[in-house]
Amino acid sequence: IKRNDNYDHSYKKSEIFEKEVMDFIDKLNDVLYSCAFDVIFVESWGIWSKIFFSASPFILYSKRIRFKLSQNQKSIDKSLPQSFVLPELQPCIFRPNLNCNNLKLNIYNVGQGNFSTVCNDDKPLFVFDVGFTYHESHTSRNFTDVIVEIEKIKTKYYIISHFDLDHILGCIYLNDDQFNKDISWIIRDPNEVAQLSASAKRFLMYIINSCNVYVVKKYTLTPLNLDSKKQFILYKGDGNGKSKGEKNNSMGLKVLIESPKTALLTGDCLYNHFDSKLSKQNLDILAVPHHGCKVDDLTQISNHVLAKSDATAIISVGKNTYSHPDSNHISELSYLGFNIEKTMDFKTSHKTYDLF
């Protein structure tokens, strides 16, 4: 909702009421997904506004609007779309300028979530996942600096590995100028997901309304061969996301960068759903899948990733109830030669890894 600035807001009660409402909304970060609130529009002292778009269902009354921000899946699904019609990503659409000499990977400490950027020096070329924890308060001192940094990000491309909340929640901190038709969001096909959460549907509705959105349908997108030493490949997990016992992130997106150091960003897609072309991949940098979760068959790790000399495996992890990271997963990566780092142990908001 945007205020109608053509209206005279000099009336004192209107200003007081508007401040109270905005202060209330500003405090919603930690309870946004479990509350409902009313915004009152009264002729003599309300906020005179026009409704442009809402990603959440709402009821418009004569003098007020009520948002339904409940996480109850059954009550909200009736108000949200059941399918999405989106164009398929073509190689000509996604053209980040990776032909630079100072390519870097930034991985952020967002708690139990994933947020990373690939940059030329300090300029983000694209973002991979915009996650943030929902296990801890965002007002914690631990996250103050990273929120400030996220607010400053400016890029043309966002890649979302899958639609779990800890991979999309950080979008609430992106600046408004990151939601327009000059920005492209690259996602897996939401129609392939067995069940999209209400939060994921709201997120999709918002970026579809404001940005360009493309889906990855092929398991391997044609590589961007920049020169003999630089290459960028986008992969999709080879699961179907709908089989009994198989999690939706089995079809998650992954990014392989060779520049000339090799880095693999995996989201939550586990090794047994890696594309066959990722078999025995020699890596300098591995963004460990699914927060270092338990892997039933540890041989799947060595079947798909190998460590180069002085390689690093970064686990995006924070306070959680899932026993992440798993000690056996860590031990296997260490045995393969990876140096293990956890984002929760970072001394700063993010850590930078050179790709050149």
Coordinates of C-alpha atoms in Angstrom, one line a residue:
I1 CA 0.0 0.0 0.0
K2 CA 1.4 3.4 -0.9
R3 CA 0.2 6.7 0.6
N4 CA -1.6 9.1 -1.8
D5 CA 0.8 12.1 -1.5
N6 CA -1.7 14.4 -3.3
Y7 CA -3.8 14.4 -0.2
D8 CA -3.2 17.1 2.5
H9 CA -1.8 15.3 5.5
S10 CA -1.5 18.4 7.7
Y11 CA -4.3 17.2 9.9
K12 CA -2.6 16.4 13.2
K13 CA -4.6 13.3 14.1
S14 CA -3.8 11.8 10.7
E15 CA -0.1 12.3 11.2
I16 CA -0.2 10.7 14.7
F17 CA -2.3 7.7 13.4
E18 CA 0.0 7.2 10.4
K19 CA 3.1 7.2 12.7
E20 CA 1.4 4.6 15.0
V21 CA 0.6 2.4 12.1
M22 CA 4.0 2.6 10.5
D23 CA 5.7 2.0 13.8
F24 CA 3.6 -1.1 14.3
I25 CA 4.4 -2.4 10.9
D26 CA 8.1 -1.8 11.4
K27 CA 8.0 -4.1 14.5
L28 CA 6.4 -7.0 12.6
N29 CA 9.6 -8.6 11.4
D30 CA 9.6 -11.4 14.0
V31 CA 5.8 -12.1 13.9
L32 CA 5.0 -11.2 10.3
Y33 CA 4.0 -14.8 9.5
S34 CA 1.7 -15.4 12.4
C35 CA -0.4 -12.3 12.9
A36 CA -3.2 -10.3 11.3
F37 CA -3.8 -6.6 11.6
D38 CA -6.2 -3.9 10.5
V39 CA -5.3 -0.6 8.9
I40 CA -8.2 1.8 9.4
F41 CA -9.2 4.4 6.7
V42 CA -11.5 6.9 8.3
E43 CA -12.4 10.1 6.4
S44 CA -11.4 12.5 9.1
W45 CA -8.1 10.9 10.4
G46 CA -7.1 8.0 8.3
I47 CA -4.2 7.3 5.9
W48 CA -5.5 8.2 2.5
S49 CA -4.0 5.6 0.1
K50 CA -4.3 3.7 -3.1
I51 CA -3.8 -0.1 -3.2
F52 CA -1.2 -1.0 -5.9
F53 CA -0.5 -4.6 -5.1
S54 CA -0.7 -7.1 -2.2
A55 CA 1.1 -10.4 -2.2
S56 CA -1.1 -11.5 0.7
P57 CA -4.9 -12.0 0.5
F58 CA -6.9 -9.1 2.0
I59 CA -10.5 -8.0 2.5
L60 CA -11.4 -4.5 1.6
Y61 CA -14.1 -3.0 3.7
S62 CA -15.7 0.5 3.3
K63 CA -13.2 2.2 5.7
R64 CA -10.6 -0.4 6.4
I65 CA -8.5 -3.2 4.9
R66 CA -7.7 -6.5 6.7
F67 CA -4.7 -8.5 5.7
K68 CA -4.7 -12.3 6.2
L69 CA -1.1 -13.0 7.3
S70 CA -1.8 -16.4 8.8
Q71 CA 0.5 -19.3 8.0
N72 CA -2.6 -21.7 8.0
Q73 CA -2.2 -23.5 4.7
K74 CA -5.8 -24.5 4.3
S75 CA -7.3 -21.1 5.0
I76 CA -4.9 -19.2 2.7
D77 CA -4.6 -21.6 -0.3
K78 CA -8.1 -20.7 -1.5
S79 CA -6.9 -17.1 -2.0
L80 CA -3.6 -17.8 -3.7
P81 CA -3.0 -19.2 -7.2
Q82 CA -2.6 -22.9 -7.7
S83 CA -0.3 -22.7 -10.7
F84 CA 2.0 -20.1 -12.5
V85 CA 2.5 -19.4 -16.2
L86 CA 6.1 -18.2 -16.6
P87 CA 8.6 -18.0 -19.5
E88 CA 11.5 -20.4 -19.6
L89 CA 15.0 -19.0 -19.1
Q90 CA 17.1 -18.8 -22.2
P91 CA 20.9 -18.4 -22.2
C92 CA 20.6 -15.0 -23.9
I93 CA 18.6 -13.7 -21.0
F94 CA 21.1 -14.3 -18.2
R95 CA 24.3 -12.6 -19.2
P96 CA 26.2 -11.4 -16.1
N97 CA 29.5 -9.8 -16.9
L98 CA 31.8 -12.5 -15.5
N99 CA 34.6 -11.5 -17.9
C100 CA 36.5 -9.6 -15.2
N101 CA 39.8 -10.1 -13.3
N102 CA 38.5 -9.8 -9.7
L103 CA 35.6 -12.2 -9.5
K104 CA 34.7 -12.9 -5.8
L105 CA 32.1 -14.9 -3.9
N106 CA 30.5 -13.4 -0.8
I107 CA 28.7 -15.7 1.6
Y108 CA 26.7 -14.0 4.3
N109 CA 26.0 -15.0 7.9
V110 CA 22.2 -14.9 7.9
G111 CA 21.8 -17.6 10.5
Q112 CA 20.0 -20.8 9.4
G113 CA 19.6 -19.6 5.8
N114 CA 21.4 -19.0 2.5
F115 CA 22.5 -15.7 1.0
S116 CA 25.4 -15.2 -1.3
T117 CA 26.6 -12.8 -4.0
V118 CA 29.1 -13.2 -6.9
C119 CA 30.8 -9.9 -7.4
N120 CA 33.3 -8.1 -9.6
D121 CA 35.3 -6.5 -6.8
D122 CA 32.5 -5.0 -4.7
K123 CA 29.8 -4.8 -7.4
P124 CA 27.3 -7.8 -7.2
L125 CA 26.9 -9.5 -10.6
F126 CA 24.2 -11.8 -9.3
V127 CA 22.7 -13.0 -6.0
F128 CA 22.2 -16.7 -5.3
D129 CA 19.4 -17.2 -2.8
V130 CA 18.0 -14.4 -0.6
G131 CA 17.5 -16.4 2.6
F132 CA 17.5 -15.4 6.2
T133 CA 16.9 -17.3 9.4
Y134 CA 13.5 -17.7 11.0
H135 CA 14.9 -19.4 14.1
E136 CA 16.3 -16.3 15.6
S137 CA 15.2 -12.7 16.1
H138 CA 16.4 -10.4 13.3
T139 CA 16.9 -7.6 15.7
S140 CA 19.7 -9.5 17.3
R141 CA 23.1 -7.7 17.2
N142 CA 24.4 -10.7 15.2
F143 CA 22.4 -9.6 12.2
T144 CA 22.5 -5.8 12.3
D145 CA 25.4 -5.4 10.0
V146 CA 24.3 -8.0 7.5
I147 CA 20.9 -6.4 7.1
V148 CA 22.5 -3.1 6.4
E149 CA 24.7 -4.7 3.7
I150 CA 21.7 -6.5 2.1
E151 CA 19.8 -3.2 1.9
K152 CA 22.7 -1.8 -0.2
I153 CA 22.8 -4.6 -2.8
K154 CA 22.1 -3.6 -6.4
T155 CA 22.2 -6.1 -9.2
K156 CA 20.2 -7.2 -12.2
Y157 CA 20.0 -10.9 -11.5
Y158 CA 18.7 -13.0 -8.6
I159 CA 18.8 -16.9 -8.6
I160 CA 16.6 -18.7 -6.2
S161 CA 17.5 -22.3 -5.7
H162 CA 14.1 -23.3 -4.2
F163 CA 11.3 -21.8 -2.3
D164 CA 12.0 -22.8 1.4
L165 CA 11.6 -19.7 3.6
D166 CA 15.2 -19.8 4.7
H167 CA 16.2 -19.2 1.1
I168 CA 13.8 -16.3 0.3
L169 CA 13.1 -14.5 3.6
G170 CA 16.0 -12.0 3.2
C171 CA 14.1 -10.4 0.3
I172 CA 12.3 -8.3 3.0
Y173 CA 15.6 -6.4 3.4
L174 CA 16.3 -5.7 -0.3
N175 CA 15.9 -2.1 -1.4
D176 CA 12.7 -1.2 -3.3
D177 CA 14.7 -0.5 -6.4
Q178 CA 15.5 -4.2 -6.7
F179 CA 11.9 -4.9 -7.6
N180 CA 11.3 -3.5 -11.0
K181 CA 11.2 -4.7 -14.6
D182 CA 15.0 -4.1 -15.1
I183 CA 15.6 -6.9 -12.6
S184 CA 15.4 -10.6 -13.5
W185 CA 14.7 -13.4 -11.0
I186 CA 15.6 -16.9 -12.1
I187 CA 13.8 -19.8 -10.3
R188 CA 12.9 -23.4 -10.6
D189 CA 9.5 -24.1 -12.1
P190 CA 7.0 -23.7 -9.1
N191 CA 4.5 -25.9 -10.9
E192 CA 7.0 -28.8 -10.3
V193 CA 6.8 -28.4 -6.6
A194 CA 4.5 -30.9 -4.8
Q195 CA 3.2 -28.2 -2.3
L196 CA 4.2 -24.6 -2.2
S197 CA 3.9 -22.9 1.1
A198 CA 1.8 -19.8 1.5
S199 CA 4.9 -17.7 2.1
A200 CA 6.4 -19.0 -1.2
K201 CA 3.3 -18.1 -3.1
R202 CA 3.2 -14.6 -1.7
F203 CA 6.9 -14.2 -2.6
L204 CA 6.3 -15.5 -6.2
M205 CA 3.3 -13.2 -6.6
Y206 CA 5.3 -10.2 -5.5
I207 CA 8.3 -10.8 -7.8
I208 CA 6.0 -11.7 -10.8
N209 CA 4.1 -8.5 -10.3
S210 CA 7.2 -6.3 -10.1
C211 CA 10.1 -8.0 -12.0
N212 CA 11.0 -10.3 -14.8
V213 CA 10.8 -13.9 -13.7
Y214 CA 12.1 -16.9 -15.6
V215 CA 12.0 -20.6 -14.8
V216 CA 14.7 -23.2 -15.4
K217 CA 13.2 -26.3 -17.0
K218 CA 16.2 -28.0 -18.4
Y219 CA 18.5 -30.0 -16.1
T220 CA 21.6 -28.2 -17.5
L221 CA 21.5 -24.7 -18.9
T222 CA 23.8 -24.0 -21.8
P223 CA 27.2 -22.9 -20.3
L224 CA 28.3 -19.3 -20.6
N225 CA 31.7 -19.8 -22.0
L226 CA 33.4 -16.5 -21.4
D227 CA 36.9 -17.4 -22.4
S228 CA 39.2 -20.4 -22.0
K229 CA 39.4 -19.9 -18.2
K230 CA 35.9 -18.7 -17.3
Q231 CA 32.7 -20.6 -17.4
F232 CA 29.3 -20.4 -15.7
I233 CA 26.8 -23.3 -15.7
L234 CA 23.3 -23.4 -14.1
Y235 CA 22.1 -26.9 -13.1
K236 CA 18.8 -28.2 -11.8
G237 CA 18.6 -31.2 -9.4
D238 CA 17.5 -34.4 -11.2
G239 CA 14.7 -35.4 -8.8
N240 CA 11.0 -35.0 -9.6
G241 CA 10.1 -33.3 -6.3
K242 CA 6.8 -35.2 -6.0
S243 CA 7.9 -38.8 -5.3
K244 CA 6.9 -40.2 -1.9
G245 CA 9.7 -39.4 0.6
E246 CA 11.5 -37.1 -1.8
K247 CA 11.9 -33.5 -0.7
N248 CA 11.0 -30.6 -3.0
N249 CA 14.6 -29.3 -3.0
S250 CA 15.7 -32.4 -5.0
M251 CA 15.1 -30.3 -8.1
G252 CA 16.8 -27.2 -6.6
L253 CA 19.1 -25.0 -8.7
K254 CA 22.9 -25.1 -8.4
V255 CA 25.6 -22.8 -9.9
L256 CA 29.0 -23.9 -11.0
I257 CA 31.6 -21.2 -11.6
E258 CA 35.1 -21.6 -13.1
S259 CA 37.0 -18.4 -13.1
P260 CA 39.7 -20.1 -13.0
K261 CA 39.0 -21.2 -9.4
T262 CA 36.0 -23.6 -9.3
A263 CA 33.1 -22.9 -6.9
L264 CA 29.8 -24.8 -6.6
L265 CA 26.7 -23.2 -5.0
T266 CA 24.2 -25.9 -4.1
G267 CA 21.3 -24.5 -2.2
D268 CA 19.6 -27.5 -0.5
C269 CA 20.1 -30.0 -3.4
L270 CA 21.9 -33.0 -2.0
Y271 CA 24.6 -34.9 -3.8
N272 CA 22.4 -37.8 -5.0
H273 CA 20.4 -35.3 -7.0
F274 CA 23.4 -33.7 -8.7
D275 CA 23.5 -33.7 -12.5
S276 CA 25.6 -36.5 -13.8
K277 CA 27.9 -33.9 -15.4
L278 CA 28.8 -32.9 -11.8
S279 CA 30.4 -36.3 -11.1
K280 CA 33.8 -36.1 -9.4
Q281 CA 33.9 -32.3 -9.7
N282 CA 37.2 -30.9 -8.4
L283 CA 36.4 -27.8 -6.4
D284 CA 38.2 -24.9 -4.7
I285 CA 35.0 -23.8 -3.0
L286 CA 31.9 -25.8 -2.0
A287 CA 28.8 -24.2 -0.6
V288 CA 27.7 -27.3 1.3
P289 CA 24.2 -28.5 0.6
H290 CA 21.3 -28.1 3.0
H291 CA 23.2 -26.6 5.9
G292 CA 25.4 -29.7 6.2
C293 CA 22.4 -32.0 7.0
K294 CA 22.6 -35.7 7.5
V295 CA 23.5 -37.6 4.3
D296 CA 22.2 -41.2 4.3
D297 CA 24.9 -42.5 1.9
L298 CA 28.2 -40.8 2.5
T299 CA 29.7 -42.3 -0.7
Q300 CA 27.4 -39.9 -2.6
I301 CA 29.7 -37.0 -1.4
S302 CA 32.9 -38.4 -2.9
N303 CA 31.0 -39.5 -6.0
H304 CA 30.3 -35.9 -6.9
V305 CA 32.7 -33.5 -5.2
L306 CA 36.5 -33.7 -4.7
A307 CA 38.8 -31.1 -3.1
K308 CA 41.6 -29.3 -4.8
S309 CA 44.6 -28.2 -2.8
D310 CA 43.5 -25.9 0.1
A311 CA 39.8 -26.2 -0.8
T312 CA 37.1 -24.8 1.4
A313 CA 33.6 -26.1 2.3
I314 CA 31.3 -23.4 3.7
I315 CA 28.3 -24.4 5.7
S316 CA 25.5 -21.8 5.9
V317 CA 24.1 -22.6 9.4
G318 CA 22.8 -21.0 12.5
K319 CA 20.6 -21.8 15.5
N320 CA 18.2 -24.6 14.4
T321 CA 16.2 -27.5 15.6
Y322 CA 17.4 -30.0 12.9
S323 CA 20.9 -30.9 14.4
H324 CA 22.6 -29.1 11.5
P325 CA 25.4 -29.5 10.7
D326 CA 25.7 -33.3 10.8
S327 CA 29.1 -34.5 12.2
N328 CA 29.4 -37.4 9.8
H329 CA 28.8 -35.0 6.8
I330 CA 31.5 -32.7 8.1
S331 CA 33.9 -35.6 8.7
E332 CA 33.5 -36.9 5.2
L333 CA 34.2 -33.5 3.7
S334 CA 37.3 -33.1 5.9
Y335 CA 38.5 -36.6 4.8
L336 CA 38.2 -35.5 1.2
G337 CA 40.5 -32.5 2.0
F338 CA 38.1 -29.6 2.5
N339 CA 38.7 -27.0 5.2
I340 CA 35.4 -26.6 7.0
E341 CA 34.0 -23.1 7.7
K342 CA 30.6 -22.3 9.2
T343 CA 28.8 -19.0 8.7
M344 CA 27.8 -18.9 12.3
D345 CA 31.4 -18.6 13.2
F346 CA 32.1 -15.7 11.0
K347 CA 33.5 -12.7 12.8
T348 CA 31.9 -10.3 10.3
S349 CA 28.6 -10.2 8.4
H350 CA 30.1 -12.1 5.5
K351 CA 33.3 -13.7 4.2
T352 CA 34.8 -13.1 0.8
Y353 CA 36.4 -15.9 -1.3
D354 CA 38.5 -15.0 -4.4
L355 CA 37.6 -16.8 -7.6
F356 CA 40.5 -15.5 -9.6

